[in-house]
mmCIF file with all atom_site columns, C-alpha atoms in Angstrom:
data_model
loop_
_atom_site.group_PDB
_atom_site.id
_atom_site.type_symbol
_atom_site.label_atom_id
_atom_site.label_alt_id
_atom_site.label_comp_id
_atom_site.label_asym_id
_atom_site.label_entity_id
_atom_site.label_seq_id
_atom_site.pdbx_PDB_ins_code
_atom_site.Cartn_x
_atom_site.Cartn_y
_atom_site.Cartn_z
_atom_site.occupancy
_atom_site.B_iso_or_equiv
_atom_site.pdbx_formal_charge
_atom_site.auth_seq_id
_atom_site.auth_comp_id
_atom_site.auth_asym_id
_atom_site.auth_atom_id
_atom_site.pdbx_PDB_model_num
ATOM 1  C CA . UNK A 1 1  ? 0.000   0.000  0.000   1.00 73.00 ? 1  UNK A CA 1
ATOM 2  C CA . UNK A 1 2  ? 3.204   2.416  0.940   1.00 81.00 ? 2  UNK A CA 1
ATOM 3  C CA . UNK A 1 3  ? 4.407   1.849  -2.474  1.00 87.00 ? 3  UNK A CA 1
ATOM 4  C CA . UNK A 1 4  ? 1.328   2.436  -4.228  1.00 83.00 ? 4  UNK A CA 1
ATOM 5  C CA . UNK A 1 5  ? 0.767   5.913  -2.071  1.00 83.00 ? 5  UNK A CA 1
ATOM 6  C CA . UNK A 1 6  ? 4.223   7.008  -2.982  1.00 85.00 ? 6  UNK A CA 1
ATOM 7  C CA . UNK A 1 7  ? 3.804   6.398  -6.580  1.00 86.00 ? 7  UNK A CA 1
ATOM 8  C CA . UNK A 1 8  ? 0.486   8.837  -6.748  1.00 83.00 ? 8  UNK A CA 1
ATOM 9  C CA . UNK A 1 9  ? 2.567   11.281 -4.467  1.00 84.00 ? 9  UNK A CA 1
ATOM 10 C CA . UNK A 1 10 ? 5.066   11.324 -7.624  1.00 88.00 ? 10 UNK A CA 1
ATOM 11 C CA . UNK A 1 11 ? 2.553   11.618 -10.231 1.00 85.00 ? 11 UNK A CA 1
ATOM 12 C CA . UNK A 1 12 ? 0.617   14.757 -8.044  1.00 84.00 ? 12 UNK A CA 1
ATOM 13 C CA . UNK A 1 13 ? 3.791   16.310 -8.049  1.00 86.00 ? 13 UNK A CA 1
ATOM 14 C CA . UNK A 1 14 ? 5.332   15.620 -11.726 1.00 87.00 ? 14 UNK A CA 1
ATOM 15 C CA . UNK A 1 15 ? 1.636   16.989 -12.702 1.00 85.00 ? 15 UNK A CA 1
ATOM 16 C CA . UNK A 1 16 ? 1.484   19.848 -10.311 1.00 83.00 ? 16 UNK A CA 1
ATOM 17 C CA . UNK A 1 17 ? 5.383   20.895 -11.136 1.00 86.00 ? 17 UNK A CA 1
ATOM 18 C CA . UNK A 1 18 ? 4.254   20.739 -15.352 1.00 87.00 ? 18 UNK A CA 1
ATOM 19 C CA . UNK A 1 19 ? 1.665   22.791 -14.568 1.00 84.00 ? 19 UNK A CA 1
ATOM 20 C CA . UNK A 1 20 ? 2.655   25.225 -12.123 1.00 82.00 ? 20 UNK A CA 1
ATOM 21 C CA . UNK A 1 21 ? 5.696   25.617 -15.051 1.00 86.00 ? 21 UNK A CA 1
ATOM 22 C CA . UNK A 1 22 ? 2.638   26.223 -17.682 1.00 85.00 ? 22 UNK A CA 1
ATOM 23 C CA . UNK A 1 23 ? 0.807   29.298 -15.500 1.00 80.00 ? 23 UNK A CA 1
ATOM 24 C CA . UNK A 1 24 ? 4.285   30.895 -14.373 1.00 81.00 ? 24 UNK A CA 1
ATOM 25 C CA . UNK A 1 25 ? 5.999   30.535 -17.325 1.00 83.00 ? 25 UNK A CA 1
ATOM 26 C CA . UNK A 1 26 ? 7.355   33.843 -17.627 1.00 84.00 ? 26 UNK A CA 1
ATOM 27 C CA . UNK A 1 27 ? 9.071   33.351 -14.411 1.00 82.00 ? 27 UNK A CA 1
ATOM 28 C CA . UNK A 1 28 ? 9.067   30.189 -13.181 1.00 81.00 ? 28 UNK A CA 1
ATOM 29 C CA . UNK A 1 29 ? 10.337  28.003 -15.911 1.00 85.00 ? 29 UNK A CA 1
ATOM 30 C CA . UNK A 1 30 ? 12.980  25.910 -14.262 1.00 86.00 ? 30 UNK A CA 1
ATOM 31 C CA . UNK A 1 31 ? 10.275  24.879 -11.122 1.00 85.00 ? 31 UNK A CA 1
ATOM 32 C CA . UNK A 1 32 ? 9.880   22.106 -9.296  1.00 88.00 ? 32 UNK A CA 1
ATOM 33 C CA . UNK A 1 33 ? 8.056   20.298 -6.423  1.00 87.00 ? 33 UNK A CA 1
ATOM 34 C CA . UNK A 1 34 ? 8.615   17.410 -3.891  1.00 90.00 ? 34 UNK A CA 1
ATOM 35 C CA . UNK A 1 35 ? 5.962   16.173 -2.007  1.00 87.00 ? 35 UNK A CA 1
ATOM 36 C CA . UNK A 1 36 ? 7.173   14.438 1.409   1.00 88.00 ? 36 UNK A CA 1
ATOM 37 C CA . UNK A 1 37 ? 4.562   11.933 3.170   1.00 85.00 ? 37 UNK A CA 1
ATOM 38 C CA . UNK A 1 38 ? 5.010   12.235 6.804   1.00 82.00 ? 38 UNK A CA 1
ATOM 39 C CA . UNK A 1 39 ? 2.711   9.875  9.030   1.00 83.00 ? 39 UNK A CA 1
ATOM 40 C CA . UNK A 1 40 ? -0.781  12.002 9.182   1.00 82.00 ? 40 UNK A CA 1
ATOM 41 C CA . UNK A 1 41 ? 0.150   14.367 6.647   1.00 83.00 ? 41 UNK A CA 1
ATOM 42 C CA . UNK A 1 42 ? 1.834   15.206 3.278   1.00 83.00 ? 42 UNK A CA 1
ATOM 43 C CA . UNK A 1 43 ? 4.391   18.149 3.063   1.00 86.00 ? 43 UNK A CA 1
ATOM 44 C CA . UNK A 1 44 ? 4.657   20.111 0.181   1.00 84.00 ? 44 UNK A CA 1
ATOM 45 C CA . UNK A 1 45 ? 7.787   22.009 -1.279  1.00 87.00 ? 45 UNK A CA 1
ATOM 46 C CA . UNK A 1 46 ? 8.768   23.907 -3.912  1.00 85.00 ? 46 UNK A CA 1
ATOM 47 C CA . UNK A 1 47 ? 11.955  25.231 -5.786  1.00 85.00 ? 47 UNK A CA 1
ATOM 48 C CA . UNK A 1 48 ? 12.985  28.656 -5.859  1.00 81.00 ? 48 UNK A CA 1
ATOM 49 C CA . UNK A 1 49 ? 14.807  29.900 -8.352  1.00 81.00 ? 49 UNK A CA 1
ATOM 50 C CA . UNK A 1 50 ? 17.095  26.771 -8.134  1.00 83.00 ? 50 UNK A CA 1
ATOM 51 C CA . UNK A 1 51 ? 18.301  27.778 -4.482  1.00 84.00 ? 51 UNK A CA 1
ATOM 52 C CA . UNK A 1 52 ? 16.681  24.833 -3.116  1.00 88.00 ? 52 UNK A CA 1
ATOM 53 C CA . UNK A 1 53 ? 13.260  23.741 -1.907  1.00 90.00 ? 53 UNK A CA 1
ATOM 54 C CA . UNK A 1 54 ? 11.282  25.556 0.574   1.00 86.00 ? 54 UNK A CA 1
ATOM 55 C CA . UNK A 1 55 ? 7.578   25.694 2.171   1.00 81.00 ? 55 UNK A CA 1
ATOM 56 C CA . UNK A 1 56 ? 5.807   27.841 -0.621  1.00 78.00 ? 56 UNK A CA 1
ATOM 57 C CA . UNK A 1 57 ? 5.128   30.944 2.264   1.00 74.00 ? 57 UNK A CA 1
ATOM 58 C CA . UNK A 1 58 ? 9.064   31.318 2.588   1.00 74.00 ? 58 UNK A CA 1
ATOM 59 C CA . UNK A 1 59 ? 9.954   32.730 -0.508  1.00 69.00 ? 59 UNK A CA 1
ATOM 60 C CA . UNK A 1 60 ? 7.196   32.722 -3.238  1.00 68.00 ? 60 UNK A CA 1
ATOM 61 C CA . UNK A 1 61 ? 4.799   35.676 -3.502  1.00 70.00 ? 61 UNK A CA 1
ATOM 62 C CA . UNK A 1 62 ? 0.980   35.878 -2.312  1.00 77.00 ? 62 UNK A CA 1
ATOM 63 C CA . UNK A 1 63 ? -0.174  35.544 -6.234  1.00 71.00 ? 63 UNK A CA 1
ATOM 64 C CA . UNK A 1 64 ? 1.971   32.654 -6.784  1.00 67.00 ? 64 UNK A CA 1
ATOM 65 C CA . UNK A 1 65 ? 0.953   30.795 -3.538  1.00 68.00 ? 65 UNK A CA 1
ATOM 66 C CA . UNK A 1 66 ? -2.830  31.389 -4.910  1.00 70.00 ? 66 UNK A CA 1
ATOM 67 C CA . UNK A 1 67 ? -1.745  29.799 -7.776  1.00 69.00 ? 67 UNK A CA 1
ATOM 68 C CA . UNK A 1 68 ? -0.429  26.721 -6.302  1.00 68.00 ? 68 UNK A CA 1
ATOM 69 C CA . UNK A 1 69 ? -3.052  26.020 -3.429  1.00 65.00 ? 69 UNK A CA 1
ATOM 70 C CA . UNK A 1 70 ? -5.559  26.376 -7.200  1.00 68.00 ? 70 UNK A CA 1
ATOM 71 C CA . UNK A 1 71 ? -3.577  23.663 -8.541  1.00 67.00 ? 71 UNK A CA 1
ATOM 72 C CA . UNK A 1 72 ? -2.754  21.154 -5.599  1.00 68.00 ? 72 UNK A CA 1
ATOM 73 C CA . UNK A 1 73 ? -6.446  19.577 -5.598  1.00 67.00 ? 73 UNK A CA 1
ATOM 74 C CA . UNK A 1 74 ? -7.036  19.014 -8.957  1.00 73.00 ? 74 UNK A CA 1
ATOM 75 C CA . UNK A 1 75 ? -3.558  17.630 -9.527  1.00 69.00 ? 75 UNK A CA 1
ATOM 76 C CA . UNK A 1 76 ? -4.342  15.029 -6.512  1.00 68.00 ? 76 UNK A CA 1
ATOM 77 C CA . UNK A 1 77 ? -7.605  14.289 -8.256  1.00 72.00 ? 77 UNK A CA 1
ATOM 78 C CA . UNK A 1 78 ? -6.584  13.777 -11.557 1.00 74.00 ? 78 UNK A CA 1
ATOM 79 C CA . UNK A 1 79 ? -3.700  11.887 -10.788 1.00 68.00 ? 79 UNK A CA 1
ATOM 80 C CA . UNK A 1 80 ? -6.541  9.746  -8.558  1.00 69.00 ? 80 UNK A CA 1
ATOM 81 C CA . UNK A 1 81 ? -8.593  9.413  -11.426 1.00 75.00 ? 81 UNK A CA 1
ATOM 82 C CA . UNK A 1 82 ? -6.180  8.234  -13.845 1.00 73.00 ? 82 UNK A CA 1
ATOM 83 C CA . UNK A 1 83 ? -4.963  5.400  -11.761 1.00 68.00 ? 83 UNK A CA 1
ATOM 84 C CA . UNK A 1 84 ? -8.691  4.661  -10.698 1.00 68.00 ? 84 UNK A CA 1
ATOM 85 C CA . UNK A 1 85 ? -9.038  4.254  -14.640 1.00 64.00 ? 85 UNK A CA 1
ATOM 86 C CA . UNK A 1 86 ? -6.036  2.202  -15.263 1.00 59.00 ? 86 UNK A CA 1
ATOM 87 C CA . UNK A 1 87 ? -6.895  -0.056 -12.418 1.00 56.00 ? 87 UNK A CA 1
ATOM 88 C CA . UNK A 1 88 ? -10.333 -0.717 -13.977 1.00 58.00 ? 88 UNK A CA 1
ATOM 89 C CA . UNK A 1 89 ? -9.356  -1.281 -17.211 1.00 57.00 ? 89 UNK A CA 1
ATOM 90 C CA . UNK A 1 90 ? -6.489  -4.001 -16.091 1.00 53.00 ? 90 UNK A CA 1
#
């Protein structure tokens, strides 16, 4: 079950990071994300400007924080989705 969970962690944040990229493009075109599972809860950070990850309130502006917390859910639930449909159709 661990392995499973960490898998969708990975594809929430290869989706969320290709996204997030697609918004901020102007600025934000080298950015990435790491999810962390801790037990009871899930830890995101986020690169910025390749000087390392960080909790998205240290460094990133109000707008941009908007912008992720818009994107975190539907990331999760598409990335649900899409393994709910390929372990359906197996």
């Amino acid at each position: 079950m661990e392995d499973e969970l960490n898998r969708l962690y990975d594809e929430v944040q290869k989706d969320f990071s290709t996204f997030y990229r697609i918004i901020n493009e102007d600025d934000e075109a080298q950015f990435t994300a790491k999810l962390t599972p801790a037990e009871g809860s899930l830890s995101l950070d986020v690169n910025f400007y390749d000087r390392g990850l960080f909790p998205p309130a240290a460094y990133h502006s109000e707008g941009h924080q908007d912008g992720s917390g818009r994107l975190s859910l539907p990331c999760a639930y598409e990335a649900v989705v899409r393994k709910s449909v390929l372990v359906c159709a197996s």
